[in-house]
Coordinates of C-alpha atoms in Angstrom, one line a residue:
M1 CA 16.2 18.4 6.1
I2 CA 13.8 16.1 8.0
Y3 CA 11.6 13.8 5.9
G4 CA 8.8 11.5 7.2
Y5 CA 7.4 8.3 5.8
A6 CA 3.8 7.1 6.7
R7 CA 2.2 3.9 5.3
C8 CA -1.0 2.0 5.7
S9 CA -1.7 -1.4 4.0
T10 CA -5.1 -0.5 2.7
N11 CA -6.8 2.6 1.3
E12 CA -7.8 5.7 3.2
K13 CA -11.4 4.5 3.5
K14 CA -10.3 1.5 5.6
Q15 CA -7.3 2.9 7.4
D16 CA -6.5 6.3 8.8
I17 CA -2.9 7.5 8.2
N18 CA -3.4 10.8 10.0
R19 CA -2.2 9.6 13.4
Q20 CA 1.2 8.8 11.8
I21 CA 1.3 12.2 10.1
R22 CA 0.6 14.0 13.4
E23 CA 3.3 12.0 15.1
L24 CA 5.8 12.8 12.3
I25 CA 5.0 16.5 12.5
Q26 CA 5.6 16.4 16.3
Q27 CA 9.0 14.9 15.5
G28 CA 10.0 17.8 13.2
C29 CA 8.6 17.0 9.8
T30 CA 6.4 19.4 7.8
R31 CA 3.4 18.2 5.9
E32 CA 5.3 18.9 2.7
T33 CA 8.2 16.6 3.6
I34 CA 6.0 13.6 4.6
Y35 CA 5.6 10.9 2.0
C36 CA 2.4 8.9 2.5
E37 CA 1.2 5.7 0.8
Y38 CA -1.2 2.9 1.0
Q39 CA 0.8 -0.3 0.1
S40 CA 1.7 -3.5 1.8
G41 CA 4.9 -3.3 3.9
T42 CA 6.2 -6.4 2.1
K43 CA 6.0 -4.7 -1.3
T44 CA 9.6 -3.9 -2.4
D45 CA 8.8 -1.4 -5.1
R46 CA 6.7 1.3 -3.3
V47 CA 6.3 4.6 -5.3
E48 CA 6.4 7.1 -2.3
L49 CA 9.2 5.3 -0.5
N50 CA 11.3 5.4 -3.7
K51 CA 10.5 9.1 -4.1
L52 CA 11.6 9.7 -0.5
L53 CA 14.9 7.8 -1.0
R54 CA 15.6 9.8 -4.2
A55 CA 14.8 13.1 -2.4
V56 CA 17.2 12.7 0.6
S57 CA 20.8 13.9 0.6
E58 CA 23.7 13.6 3.0
G59 CA 23.0 14.7 6.5
D60 CA 19.2 14.5 6.1
T61 CA 16.9 12.6 8.5
I62 CA 14.2 10.0 7.7
I63 CA 11.5 9.4 10.3
A64 CA 8.9 6.6 10.6
T65 CA 6.6 6.1 13.5
E66 CA 7.5 2.4 13.8
I67 CA 9.5 -0.2 12.0
S68 CA 6.5 -1.9 10.4
R69 CA 5.6 1.3 8.7
L70 CA 9.0 1.3 7.0
S71 CA 9.0 -2.3 6.1
R72 CA 7.6 -5.7 7.1
S73 CA 10.5 -7.5 5.2
T74 CA 13.7 -8.0 7.0
K75 CA 15.6 -8.2 3.7
Q76 CA 14.2 -4.8 2.6
L77 CA 14.9 -3.2 5.9
C78 CA 18.6 -4.3 5.7
E79 CA 18.7 -2.7 2.2
I80 CA 17.2 0.5 3.7
I81 CA 19.8 0.5 6.5
D82 CA 22.6 0.1 4.0
F83 CA 21.2 3.0 2.0
V84 CA 21.0 5.2 5.1
K85 CA 24.6 4.3 5.9
D86 CA 25.9 4.8 2.4
Q87 CA 24.1 8.2 2.0
K88 CA 25.2 9.3 5.5
L89 CA 21.7 9.9 6.8
K90 CA 19.9 9.7 10.2
L91 CA 17.1 7.2 10.6
V92 CA 14.5 7.7 13.4
V93 CA 12.0 4.9 14.0
G94 CA 9.7 5.9 16.8
S95 CA 12.1 6.9 19.6
F96 CA 14.9 4.7 18.2
V97 CA 17.7 6.8 16.5
V98 CA 20.2 5.4 14.0
D99 CA 22.8 8.0 13.3
C100 CA 24.8 7.1 10.1
T101 CA 25.9 10.6 9.3
T102 CA 29.5 9.5 9.7
G103 CA 28.9 6.7 7.1
T104 CA 29.0 4.0 9.7
I105 CA 26.6 2.1 11.9
D106 CA 27.4 0.4 15.1
P107 CA 26.7 -3.4 15.0
M108 CA 24.5 -3.3 18.1
T109 CA 22.2 -0.7 16.6
A110 CA 22.1 -2.5 13.2
G111 CA 21.3 -5.8 15.1
M112 CA 18.5 -4.1 17.1
L113 CA 16.9 -2.7 13.9
Q114 CA 17.1 -6.1 12.3
M115 CA 15.5 -7.7 15.4
M116 CA 12.6 -5.2 15.3
S117 CA 12.2 -6.0 11.6
V118 CA 12.1 -9.7 12.3
F119 CA 9.3 -9.2 14.8
A120 CA 7.4 -7.0 12.3
E121 CA 7.7 -9.6 9.6
L122 CA 6.7 -12.4 12.1
E123 CA 3.6 -10.3 13.2
R124 CA 2.5 -10.0 9.5
N125 CA 3.0 -13.7 8.9
M126 CA 1.0 -14.6 11.9
I127 CA -1.9 -12.3 10.8
C128 CA -1.8 -13.9 7.3
E129 CA -1.9 -17.4 8.9
R130 CA -4.8 -16.5 11.1
V131 CA -6.7 -15.1 8.1
R132 CA -6.0 -18.2 6.0
S133 CA -7.1 -20.5 8.8
G134 CA -10.3 -18.5 9.4
L135 CA -11.1 -18.6 5.7
E136 CA -10.5 -22.4 5.6
N137 CA -12.7 -22.8 8.7
A138 CA -15.5 -20.7 7.1
K139 CA -15.3 -22.8 3.9
A140 CA -15.5 -26.0 5.9
K141 CA -18.7 -24.8 7.5
G142 CA -20.1 -24.1 4.0
K143 CA -20.0 -20.3 4.2
K144 CA -19.4 -18.4 1.0
I145 CA -16.2 -16.4 0.9
G146 CA -15.7 -13.1 -1.0
R147 CA -18.1 -10.7 -2.5
P148 CA -21.4 -12.1 -3.8
A149 CA -21.5 -12.2 -7.6
K150 CA -23.3 -9.3 -9.3
T151 CA -26.6 -10.1 -11.1
K152 CA -28.0 -8.4 -14.2
D153 CA -30.4 -6.5 -11.9
E154 CA -27.4 -4.7 -10.4
V155 CA -26.0 -3.5 -13.8
P156 CA -26.6 0.3 -14.2
A157 CA -29.4 1.5 -16.5
I158 CA -26.9 3.7 -18.5
F159 CA -24.9 0.6 -19.4
L160 CA -28.0 -1.4 -20.4
K161 CA -29.1 1.6 -22.5
Y162 CA -26.0 1.5 -24.7
Y163 CA -25.1 -2.2 -24.5
P164 CA -27.3 -3.2 -27.5
Q165 CA -25.2 -0.8 -29.7
F166 CA -22.1 -2.6 -28.5
A167 CA -23.6 -6.0 -29.0
D168 CA -24.6 -5.1 -32.6
G169 CA -21.1 -3.9 -33.3
D170 CA -22.1 -0.3 -33.8
I171 CA -19.7 0.9 -31.1
N172 CA -16.5 -0.5 -29.5
V173 CA -15.6 -0.9 -25.8
C174 CA -13.9 2.5 -25.6
E175 CA -17.0 4.3 -27.0
L176 CA -19.3 2.3 -24.7
A177 CA -17.1 3.3 -21.7
R178 CA -17.2 7.0 -22.8
L179 CA -21.0 6.9 -23.3
C180 CA -21.5 5.3 -19.9
G181 CA -18.9 7.5 -18.1
M182 CA -17.1 4.3 -16.8
S183 CA -13.7 2.9 -17.1
R184 CA -13.1 0.1 -19.6
T185 CA -12.4 -2.3 -16.7
T186 CA -15.9 -1.6 -15.3
V187 CA -17.4 -1.9 -18.8
Y188 CA -15.8 -5.3 -19.3
K189 CA -17.1 -6.4 -15.9
Y190 CA -20.7 -5.5 -16.9
I191 CA -20.3 -7.1 -20.3
K192 CA -19.4 -10.3 -18.6
I193 CA -22.4 -10.1 -16.3
V194 CA -24.8 -9.4 -19.1
E195 CA -23.5 -12.0 -21.4
A196 CA -23.5 -14.6 -18.6
N197 CA -27.2 -14.0 -18.1

């Protein structure tokens, strides 16, 4: 069986994962055997990656379009390589094929994968450093960073309609959330805004 793994760091509104899916299908995956997720490549406990690793069995193939999609952590990639070797799988990263179906991996191949991972991790660290430097520079120039704080004028009318009942103790947060058709997290956010004003 051929499985694919596609990953983007942010949600589907900000990043398009479809290019990866198309490339994985071209390499032999079906849409049903591709595991997609929007998580950081440094996160070690990724839901879809874990599902994929539980789904594979001896002789199967895992495909990712590039090493940074699989992981941006050298340590985690080494763990994935060990898993592939122990489970006697084939790992394909772009055009780079790692055949561990015999339960072994040649040292040169393992070294090349680890080098690719080091560069993926380095690239991520450099991006983070540039972002941090840019934010510090903007702060130094007096620019406000982050989303502007919401004002009472931006609180929805439906919330303001039922809020007095909550303030008087007639309803609790759960009931307020239900009446407004909002999550409790959103309700708490609006309570904070209203009470601050």
